[in-house]
Short mmCIF file of N, CA and C in Angstrom, two decimals:
data_model
loop_
_atom_site.label_atom_id
_atom_site.label_comp_id
_atom_site.label_asym_id
_atom_site.label_seq_id
_atom_site.Cartn_x
_atom_site.Cartn_y
_atom_site.Cartn_z
N MET A 68 -37.56 -74.75 13.62
CA MET A 68 -38.05 -75.85 14.43
C MET A 68 -36.95 -76.28 15.40
N SER A 69 -37.29 -76.48 16.64
CA SER A 69 -36.34 -76.89 17.66
C SER A 69 -36.20 -78.40 17.69
N ALA A 70 -34.99 -78.82 17.99
CA ALA A 70 -34.70 -80.25 18.08
C ALA A 70 -33.89 -80.51 19.33
N ALA A 71 -33.84 -81.78 19.71
CA ALA A 71 -33.01 -82.16 20.84
C ALA A 71 -31.54 -82.03 20.43
N PRO A 72 -30.71 -81.45 21.27
CA PRO A 72 -29.29 -81.34 20.94
C PRO A 72 -28.60 -82.69 21.12
N GLY A 73 -27.38 -82.79 20.61
CA GLY A 73 -26.59 -83.99 20.84
C GLY A 73 -26.20 -84.09 22.30
N PRO A 74 -25.73 -85.27 22.72
CA PRO A 74 -25.40 -85.48 24.14
C PRO A 74 -24.30 -84.53 24.64
N LEU A 75 -23.33 -84.18 23.81
CA LEU A 75 -22.27 -83.28 24.26
C LEU A 75 -22.79 -81.86 24.44
N GLU A 76 -23.67 -81.41 23.54
CA GLU A 76 -24.27 -80.08 23.69
C GLU A 76 -25.14 -80.03 24.94
N ARG A 77 -25.93 -81.06 25.16
CA ARG A 77 -26.80 -81.12 26.35
C ARG A 77 -25.95 -81.08 27.61
N GLU A 78 -24.88 -81.86 27.65
CA GLU A 78 -24.00 -81.87 28.81
C GLU A 78 -23.39 -80.49 29.04
N ALA A 79 -22.99 -79.82 27.97
CA ALA A 79 -22.41 -78.47 28.09
C ALA A 79 -23.45 -77.48 28.62
N ALA A 80 -24.69 -77.59 28.15
CA ALA A 80 -25.75 -76.70 28.62
C ALA A 80 -26.02 -76.91 30.10
N LEU A 81 -26.08 -78.15 30.54
CA LEU A 81 -26.32 -78.44 31.95
C LEU A 81 -25.16 -77.96 32.82
N ASP A 82 -23.94 -78.03 32.29
CA ASP A 82 -22.78 -77.52 33.02
C ASP A 82 -22.89 -76.01 33.22
N VAL A 83 -23.32 -75.29 32.20
CA VAL A 83 -23.49 -73.83 32.31
C VAL A 83 -24.50 -73.51 33.41
N LEU A 84 -25.61 -74.23 33.44
CA LEU A 84 -26.64 -73.96 34.45
C LEU A 84 -26.17 -74.32 35.85
N ALA A 85 -25.38 -75.38 35.97
CA ALA A 85 -24.83 -75.74 37.29
C ALA A 85 -23.88 -74.64 37.77
N ARG A 86 -23.04 -74.11 36.87
CA ARG A 86 -22.13 -73.03 37.25
C ARG A 86 -22.90 -71.76 37.60
N PHE A 87 -24.01 -71.51 36.92
CA PHE A 87 -24.90 -70.39 37.22
C PHE A 87 -25.36 -70.46 38.68
N ALA A 88 -25.90 -71.62 39.07
CA ALA A 88 -26.42 -71.79 40.43
C ALA A 88 -25.30 -71.81 41.47
N HIS A 89 -24.24 -72.54 41.21
CA HIS A 89 -23.14 -72.62 42.18
C HIS A 89 -22.42 -71.29 42.33
N GLY A 90 -22.31 -70.53 41.25
CA GLY A 90 -21.68 -69.21 41.34
C GLY A 90 -22.40 -68.30 42.31
N ILE A 91 -23.73 -68.30 42.24
CA ILE A 91 -24.52 -67.48 43.18
C ILE A 91 -24.38 -68.02 44.60
N ASP A 92 -24.60 -69.32 44.75
CA ASP A 92 -24.67 -69.91 46.10
C ASP A 92 -23.34 -69.89 46.83
N THR A 93 -22.24 -69.92 46.11
CA THR A 93 -20.92 -69.89 46.75
C THR A 93 -20.31 -68.50 46.74
N ARG A 94 -21.03 -67.54 46.15
CA ARG A 94 -20.54 -66.15 46.03
C ARG A 94 -19.22 -66.11 45.26
N ASP A 95 -19.11 -66.98 44.27
CA ASP A 95 -17.93 -67.02 43.40
C ASP A 95 -18.27 -66.20 42.16
N TRP A 96 -17.97 -64.91 42.23
CA TRP A 96 -18.41 -63.98 41.19
C TRP A 96 -17.68 -64.20 39.88
N GLU A 97 -16.46 -64.71 39.91
CA GLU A 97 -15.77 -65.06 38.66
C GLU A 97 -16.50 -66.22 37.98
N LEU A 98 -16.85 -67.22 38.75
CA LEU A 98 -17.58 -68.36 38.20
C LEU A 98 -18.92 -67.90 37.64
N TYR A 99 -19.63 -67.09 38.40
CA TYR A 99 -20.94 -66.61 37.97
C TYR A 99 -20.81 -65.79 36.68
N ARG A 100 -19.82 -64.92 36.62
CA ARG A 100 -19.63 -64.10 35.41
C ARG A 100 -19.29 -64.96 34.20
N SER A 101 -18.59 -66.07 34.42
CA SER A 101 -18.13 -66.91 33.32
C SER A 101 -19.26 -67.55 32.52
N VAL A 102 -20.47 -67.58 33.05
CA VAL A 102 -21.56 -68.24 32.34
C VAL A 102 -22.29 -67.32 31.37
N PHE A 103 -21.98 -66.03 31.37
CA PHE A 103 -22.73 -65.06 30.56
C PHE A 103 -21.92 -64.55 29.37
N THR A 104 -22.63 -64.24 28.29
CA THR A 104 -22.04 -63.49 27.20
C THR A 104 -21.77 -62.07 27.71
N ASP A 105 -21.05 -61.27 26.95
CA ASP A 105 -20.71 -59.92 27.43
C ASP A 105 -21.95 -59.04 27.64
N GLU A 106 -22.98 -59.24 26.85
CA GLU A 106 -24.27 -58.56 27.01
C GLU A 106 -25.30 -59.64 27.29
N VAL A 107 -26.23 -59.34 28.18
CA VAL A 107 -27.25 -60.34 28.53
C VAL A 107 -28.62 -59.67 28.62
N ASP A 108 -29.62 -60.35 28.08
CA ASP A 108 -31.00 -59.90 28.20
C ASP A 108 -31.59 -60.57 29.43
N VAL A 109 -32.07 -59.76 30.36
CA VAL A 109 -32.59 -60.26 31.63
C VAL A 109 -34.06 -59.85 31.75
N ASP A 110 -34.91 -60.81 32.07
CA ASP A 110 -36.32 -60.53 32.30
C ASP A 110 -36.75 -61.21 33.60
N TYR A 111 -36.85 -60.40 34.66
CA TYR A 111 -37.30 -60.88 35.97
C TYR A 111 -38.61 -60.18 36.36
N THR A 112 -39.38 -59.74 35.34
CA THR A 112 -40.59 -58.96 35.61
C THR A 112 -41.65 -59.74 36.37
N SER A 113 -41.64 -61.06 36.31
CA SER A 113 -42.64 -61.81 37.06
C SER A 113 -42.42 -61.68 38.56
N TYR A 114 -41.19 -61.35 38.95
CA TYR A 114 -40.89 -61.14 40.37
C TYR A 114 -40.89 -59.66 40.72
N ARG A 115 -40.28 -58.86 39.87
CA ARG A 115 -40.18 -57.42 40.12
C ARG A 115 -40.56 -56.69 38.84
N PRO A 116 -41.78 -56.15 38.76
CA PRO A 116 -42.21 -55.44 37.55
C PRO A 116 -41.18 -54.38 37.12
N GLY A 117 -40.95 -54.32 35.83
CA GLY A 117 -39.98 -53.36 35.29
C GLY A 117 -38.56 -53.90 35.25
N SER A 118 -38.36 -55.13 35.69
CA SER A 118 -37.03 -55.74 35.75
C SER A 118 -36.73 -56.49 34.45
N ARG A 119 -36.66 -55.74 33.38
CA ARG A 119 -36.36 -56.32 32.08
C ARG A 119 -35.41 -55.36 31.37
N ASP A 120 -34.26 -55.90 30.94
CA ASP A 120 -33.27 -55.01 30.34
C ASP A 120 -32.21 -55.81 29.63
N ARG A 121 -31.54 -55.17 28.70
CA ARG A 121 -30.31 -55.71 28.11
C ARG A 121 -29.19 -54.92 28.78
N MET A 122 -28.19 -55.64 29.29
CA MET A 122 -27.15 -54.96 30.05
C MET A 122 -25.82 -55.70 29.91
N PRO A 123 -24.75 -55.01 30.23
CA PRO A 123 -23.46 -55.71 30.30
C PRO A 123 -23.53 -56.78 31.40
N ALA A 124 -22.97 -57.94 31.13
CA ALA A 124 -22.98 -59.02 32.12
C ALA A 124 -22.29 -58.58 33.40
N ASP A 125 -21.26 -57.76 33.30
CA ASP A 125 -20.58 -57.29 34.51
C ASP A 125 -21.54 -56.54 35.42
N GLU A 126 -22.45 -55.76 34.83
CA GLU A 126 -23.45 -55.03 35.63
C GLU A 126 -24.41 -56.01 36.32
N TRP A 127 -24.83 -57.05 35.60
CA TRP A 127 -25.73 -58.05 36.18
C TRP A 127 -25.06 -58.75 37.36
N VAL A 128 -23.81 -59.12 37.20
CA VAL A 128 -23.08 -59.79 38.27
C VAL A 128 -22.90 -58.84 39.45
N ASP A 129 -22.64 -57.57 39.19
CA ASP A 129 -22.50 -56.59 40.28
C ASP A 129 -23.80 -56.47 41.08
N ARG A 130 -24.93 -56.59 40.41
CA ARG A 130 -26.21 -56.55 41.14
C ARG A 130 -26.29 -57.71 42.13
N ALA A 131 -25.88 -58.88 41.70
CA ALA A 131 -25.89 -60.04 42.60
C ALA A 131 -24.90 -59.83 43.74
N ARG A 132 -23.77 -59.24 43.42
CA ARG A 132 -22.73 -58.99 44.43
C ARG A 132 -23.22 -58.00 45.50
N ARG A 133 -24.19 -57.16 45.16
CA ARG A 133 -24.73 -56.19 46.12
C ARG A 133 -25.90 -56.74 46.93
N LEU A 134 -26.30 -57.98 46.66
CA LEU A 134 -27.41 -58.58 47.40
C LEU A 134 -26.99 -59.84 48.16
N PHE A 135 -26.47 -60.81 47.47
CA PHE A 135 -26.29 -62.14 48.05
C PHE A 135 -25.34 -62.21 49.23
N PRO A 136 -24.27 -61.41 49.30
CA PRO A 136 -23.43 -61.46 50.50
C PRO A 136 -24.15 -61.02 51.77
N GLY A 137 -25.30 -60.35 51.64
CA GLY A 137 -26.07 -59.94 52.81
C GLY A 137 -26.93 -61.06 53.38
N LEU A 138 -26.98 -62.17 52.70
CA LEU A 138 -27.74 -63.33 53.17
C LEU A 138 -26.80 -64.29 53.88
N ASP A 139 -27.35 -65.10 54.78
CA ASP A 139 -26.55 -66.12 55.44
C ASP A 139 -26.22 -67.26 54.49
N ALA A 140 -27.17 -67.61 53.62
CA ALA A 140 -26.97 -68.69 52.66
C ALA A 140 -28.08 -68.64 51.62
N THR A 141 -27.82 -69.27 50.48
CA THR A 141 -28.85 -69.46 49.46
C THR A 141 -28.67 -70.86 48.87
N GLN A 142 -29.73 -71.34 48.25
CA GLN A 142 -29.64 -72.57 47.49
C GLN A 142 -30.55 -72.45 46.29
N HIS A 143 -29.94 -72.45 45.11
CA HIS A 143 -30.67 -72.37 43.85
C HIS A 143 -30.69 -73.77 43.23
N LEU A 144 -31.88 -74.31 43.05
CA LEU A 144 -32.04 -75.64 42.45
C LEU A 144 -32.72 -75.49 41.10
N LEU A 145 -32.14 -76.10 40.09
CA LEU A 145 -32.72 -76.13 38.75
C LEU A 145 -32.90 -77.60 38.38
N ALA A 146 -34.11 -77.95 37.96
CA ALA A 146 -34.42 -79.35 37.68
C ALA A 146 -35.26 -79.46 36.42
N ASN A 147 -35.42 -80.68 35.96
CA ASN A 147 -36.27 -80.98 34.80
C ASN A 147 -35.84 -80.19 33.56
N ALA A 148 -34.55 -80.17 33.31
CA ALA A 148 -34.02 -79.40 32.17
C ALA A 148 -34.53 -79.96 30.85
N TRP A 149 -35.12 -79.08 30.06
CA TRP A 149 -35.57 -79.41 28.72
C TRP A 149 -34.72 -78.58 27.78
N VAL A 150 -33.80 -79.21 27.10
CA VAL A 150 -32.84 -78.53 26.24
C VAL A 150 -33.26 -78.71 24.79
N GLN A 151 -33.38 -77.58 24.07
CA GLN A 151 -33.75 -77.59 22.66
C GLN A 151 -32.71 -76.80 21.88
N SER A 152 -32.40 -77.27 20.69
CA SER A 152 -31.44 -76.60 19.83
C SER A 152 -32.15 -76.14 18.57
N ASP A 153 -31.79 -74.95 18.09
CA ASP A 153 -32.40 -74.47 16.84
C ASP A 153 -31.33 -74.16 15.78
N GLY A 154 -30.12 -74.65 16.00
CA GLY A 154 -29.05 -74.40 15.04
C GLY A 154 -28.27 -73.13 15.32
N ARG A 155 -28.87 -72.17 16.02
CA ARG A 155 -28.19 -70.92 16.37
C ARG A 155 -27.80 -70.91 17.84
N GLY A 156 -28.45 -71.74 18.62
CA GLY A 156 -28.20 -71.77 20.06
C GLY A 156 -29.08 -72.80 20.72
N MET A 157 -29.12 -72.74 22.03
CA MET A 157 -29.95 -73.68 22.79
C MET A 157 -30.86 -72.90 23.73
N ARG A 158 -32.06 -73.44 23.88
CA ARG A 158 -33.03 -72.93 24.86
C ARG A 158 -33.13 -73.99 25.94
N VAL A 159 -32.94 -73.57 27.18
CA VAL A 159 -33.00 -74.52 28.29
C VAL A 159 -34.07 -74.04 29.27
N ARG A 160 -35.12 -74.83 29.38
CA ARG A 160 -36.20 -74.55 30.34
C ARG A 160 -35.99 -75.45 31.55
N THR A 161 -36.07 -74.84 32.73
CA THR A 161 -35.93 -75.62 33.96
C THR A 161 -36.98 -75.19 34.96
N SER A 162 -37.36 -76.12 35.82
CA SER A 162 -38.11 -75.77 37.01
C SER A 162 -37.09 -75.24 38.00
N MET A 163 -37.47 -74.27 38.81
CA MET A 163 -36.50 -73.71 39.75
C MET A 163 -37.12 -73.49 41.11
N ARG A 164 -36.21 -73.51 42.10
CA ARG A 164 -36.55 -73.15 43.48
C ARG A 164 -35.32 -72.45 44.03
N ALA A 165 -35.53 -71.28 44.62
CA ALA A 165 -34.42 -70.52 45.19
C ALA A 165 -34.76 -70.17 46.63
N ASP A 166 -33.99 -70.77 47.56
CA ASP A 166 -34.16 -70.50 48.99
C ASP A 166 -33.13 -69.48 49.43
N HIS A 167 -33.58 -68.49 50.20
CA HIS A 167 -32.74 -67.41 50.71
C HIS A 167 -32.88 -67.39 52.23
N PHE A 168 -31.77 -67.47 52.94
CA PHE A 168 -31.79 -67.58 54.40
C PHE A 168 -31.13 -66.38 55.05
N LEU A 169 -31.77 -65.86 56.11
CA LEU A 169 -31.21 -64.73 56.86
C LEU A 169 -31.76 -64.77 58.28
N ASP A 170 -30.84 -64.82 59.23
CA ASP A 170 -31.21 -64.77 60.65
C ASP A 170 -32.30 -65.77 61.02
N GLY A 171 -32.19 -66.98 60.53
CA GLY A 171 -33.14 -68.03 60.86
C GLY A 171 -34.43 -68.00 60.07
N GLU A 172 -34.59 -67.03 59.20
CA GLU A 172 -35.79 -66.92 58.36
C GLU A 172 -35.44 -67.37 56.93
N ARG A 173 -36.49 -67.75 56.20
CA ARG A 173 -36.30 -68.20 54.82
C ARG A 173 -37.33 -67.54 53.91
N PHE A 174 -36.87 -67.10 52.73
CA PHE A 174 -37.75 -66.63 51.67
C PHE A 174 -37.45 -67.48 50.44
N THR A 175 -38.51 -68.06 49.87
CA THR A 175 -38.34 -68.99 48.75
C THR A 175 -39.14 -68.53 47.55
N LEU A 176 -38.50 -68.64 46.39
CA LEU A 176 -39.16 -68.41 45.10
C LEU A 176 -39.26 -69.74 44.38
N GLY A 177 -40.36 -69.98 43.70
CA GLY A 177 -40.50 -71.16 42.88
C GLY A 177 -41.07 -70.80 41.53
N GLY A 178 -40.70 -71.57 40.53
CA GLY A 178 -41.21 -71.30 39.19
C GLY A 178 -40.33 -71.93 38.15
N SER A 179 -39.94 -71.14 37.15
CA SER A 179 -39.13 -71.68 36.07
C SER A 179 -38.17 -70.64 35.53
N TYR A 180 -37.14 -71.14 34.87
CA TYR A 180 -36.18 -70.31 34.14
C TYR A 180 -36.22 -70.72 32.67
N LEU A 181 -35.99 -69.75 31.82
CA LEU A 181 -35.67 -70.01 30.42
C LEU A 181 -34.33 -69.34 30.16
N HIS A 182 -33.32 -70.14 29.87
CA HIS A 182 -31.99 -69.62 29.54
C HIS A 182 -31.77 -69.82 28.04
N LEU A 183 -31.30 -68.79 27.38
CA LEU A 183 -30.88 -68.90 25.98
C LEU A 183 -29.37 -68.94 25.98
N LEU A 184 -28.81 -69.97 25.37
CA LEU A 184 -27.36 -70.15 25.33
C LEU A 184 -26.86 -70.00 23.90
N THR A 185 -25.73 -69.31 23.77
CA THR A 185 -25.08 -69.17 22.47
C THR A 185 -23.62 -69.57 22.61
N ASP A 186 -23.06 -70.01 21.50
CA ASP A 186 -21.65 -70.39 21.48
C ASP A 186 -20.92 -69.43 20.56
N GLY A 187 -20.18 -68.53 21.16
CA GLY A 187 -19.42 -67.55 20.39
C GLY A 187 -18.02 -68.03 20.08
N GLY A 188 -17.78 -69.30 20.11
CA GLY A 188 -16.46 -69.84 19.83
C GLY A 188 -15.69 -70.16 21.09
N GLY A 189 -16.08 -69.57 22.22
CA GLY A 189 -15.38 -69.82 23.47
C GLY A 189 -16.17 -70.70 24.42
N GLY A 190 -17.15 -71.41 23.90
CA GLY A 190 -18.00 -72.25 24.74
C GLY A 190 -19.37 -71.65 24.91
N TRP A 191 -20.28 -72.45 25.39
CA TRP A 191 -21.67 -72.02 25.58
C TRP A 191 -21.77 -71.03 26.72
N ARG A 192 -22.55 -69.96 26.50
CA ARG A 192 -22.77 -68.92 27.50
C ARG A 192 -24.24 -68.50 27.46
N ILE A 193 -24.72 -67.97 28.57
CA ILE A 193 -26.09 -67.47 28.66
C ILE A 193 -26.14 -66.08 28.03
N SER A 194 -27.01 -65.94 27.01
CA SER A 194 -27.19 -64.63 26.38
C SER A 194 -28.50 -63.98 26.82
N ALA A 195 -29.40 -64.78 27.39
CA ALA A 195 -30.67 -64.25 27.89
C ALA A 195 -31.20 -65.18 28.97
N VAL A 196 -31.86 -64.57 29.96
CA VAL A 196 -32.47 -65.36 31.03
C VAL A 196 -33.82 -64.73 31.40
N THR A 197 -34.84 -65.58 31.48
CA THR A 197 -36.16 -65.15 31.92
C THR A 197 -36.55 -65.99 33.14
N LEU A 198 -36.90 -65.31 34.20
CA LEU A 198 -37.39 -65.95 35.42
C LEU A 198 -38.90 -65.80 35.45
N THR A 199 -39.60 -66.90 35.64
CA THR A 199 -41.06 -66.86 35.81
C THR A 199 -41.37 -67.41 37.20
N VAL A 200 -41.75 -66.50 38.09
CA VAL A 200 -42.09 -66.90 39.47
C VAL A 200 -43.56 -67.25 39.50
N THR A 201 -43.85 -68.47 39.99
CA THR A 201 -45.25 -68.90 40.10
C THR A 201 -45.71 -69.01 41.54
N TRP A 202 -44.75 -69.00 42.49
CA TRP A 202 -45.12 -69.03 43.90
C TRP A 202 -43.97 -68.51 44.75
N THR A 203 -44.31 -68.01 45.92
CA THR A 203 -43.32 -67.59 46.91
C THR A 203 -43.78 -68.06 48.27
N GLU A 204 -42.83 -68.14 49.18
CA GLU A 204 -43.14 -68.52 50.55
C GLU A 204 -42.22 -67.72 51.46
N GLY A 205 -42.76 -67.15 52.51
CA GLY A 205 -41.95 -66.36 53.43
C GLY A 205 -42.07 -64.87 53.13
N ASP A 206 -41.26 -64.10 53.82
CA ASP A 206 -41.29 -62.64 53.74
C ASP A 206 -40.30 -62.15 52.71
N ARG A 207 -40.79 -61.60 51.60
CA ARG A 207 -39.91 -61.12 50.54
C ARG A 207 -39.06 -59.94 50.99
N GLN A 208 -39.43 -59.27 52.09
CA GLN A 208 -38.63 -58.17 52.61
C GLN A 208 -37.26 -58.64 53.09
N LEU A 209 -37.12 -59.94 53.28
CA LEU A 209 -35.84 -60.52 53.66
C LEU A 209 -34.74 -60.11 52.67
N LEU A 210 -35.09 -60.03 51.38
CA LEU A 210 -34.10 -59.65 50.37
C LEU A 210 -33.71 -58.18 50.48
N ALA A 211 -34.65 -57.32 50.84
CA ALA A 211 -34.33 -55.91 51.04
C ALA A 211 -33.40 -55.74 52.25
N VAL A 212 -33.66 -56.48 53.29
CA VAL A 212 -32.78 -56.44 54.47
C VAL A 212 -31.39 -56.93 54.08
N ALA A 213 -31.32 -58.00 53.30
CA ALA A 213 -30.03 -58.53 52.87
C ALA A 213 -29.28 -57.52 52.00
N ALA A 214 -29.97 -56.82 51.13
CA ALA A 214 -29.31 -55.82 50.27
C ALA A 214 -28.74 -54.69 51.12
N ARG A 215 -29.49 -54.24 52.12
CA ARG A 215 -28.97 -53.19 53.02
C ARG A 215 -27.74 -53.70 53.77
N ARG A 216 -27.84 -54.93 54.26
CA ARG A 216 -26.73 -55.54 55.01
C ARG A 216 -25.47 -55.66 54.13
N ALA A 217 -25.68 -55.98 52.86
CA ALA A 217 -24.55 -56.15 51.92
C ALA A 217 -24.04 -54.80 51.41
N GLY A 218 -24.77 -53.73 51.74
CA GLY A 218 -24.34 -52.40 51.26
C GLY A 218 -24.86 -52.07 49.88
N GLY A 219 -25.77 -52.88 49.35
CA GLY A 219 -26.32 -52.64 48.02
C GLY A 219 -27.57 -51.82 48.02
N SER A 220 -28.04 -51.37 49.19
CA SER A 220 -29.28 -50.60 49.42
C SER A 220 -30.39 -51.24 48.73
#
């Protein structure tokens, strides 16, 4: 059974998610990498079918590094955090909006994230992330153009 975490655990979970978003938006790959366990389960199938895997966190961060520098800017917003603890870790559900800008155009994803956080003794880290996209706005090809521009094909 899940319960509400204590205030310090909740604050730590929200800090991890803030570093997750700021790491991407500022292209601070060290910061972005710092939020993940060494292995991470990623499920982005609601956006890109077949995008579900367990992988080294370094590989996940490298994927971001091959896309986001090709964009002019991004802004990842996570809101309405619902943090639950089950004694082994925390589940954090958030509403999300991710704006991607390139050459005066914008592509936006909206939906939710589910982050699973574990504490391996070195602080809370994301061990799994599921993105559920419920709406988009703009031309999704903008991301393909950005990946080519960044050299990530």
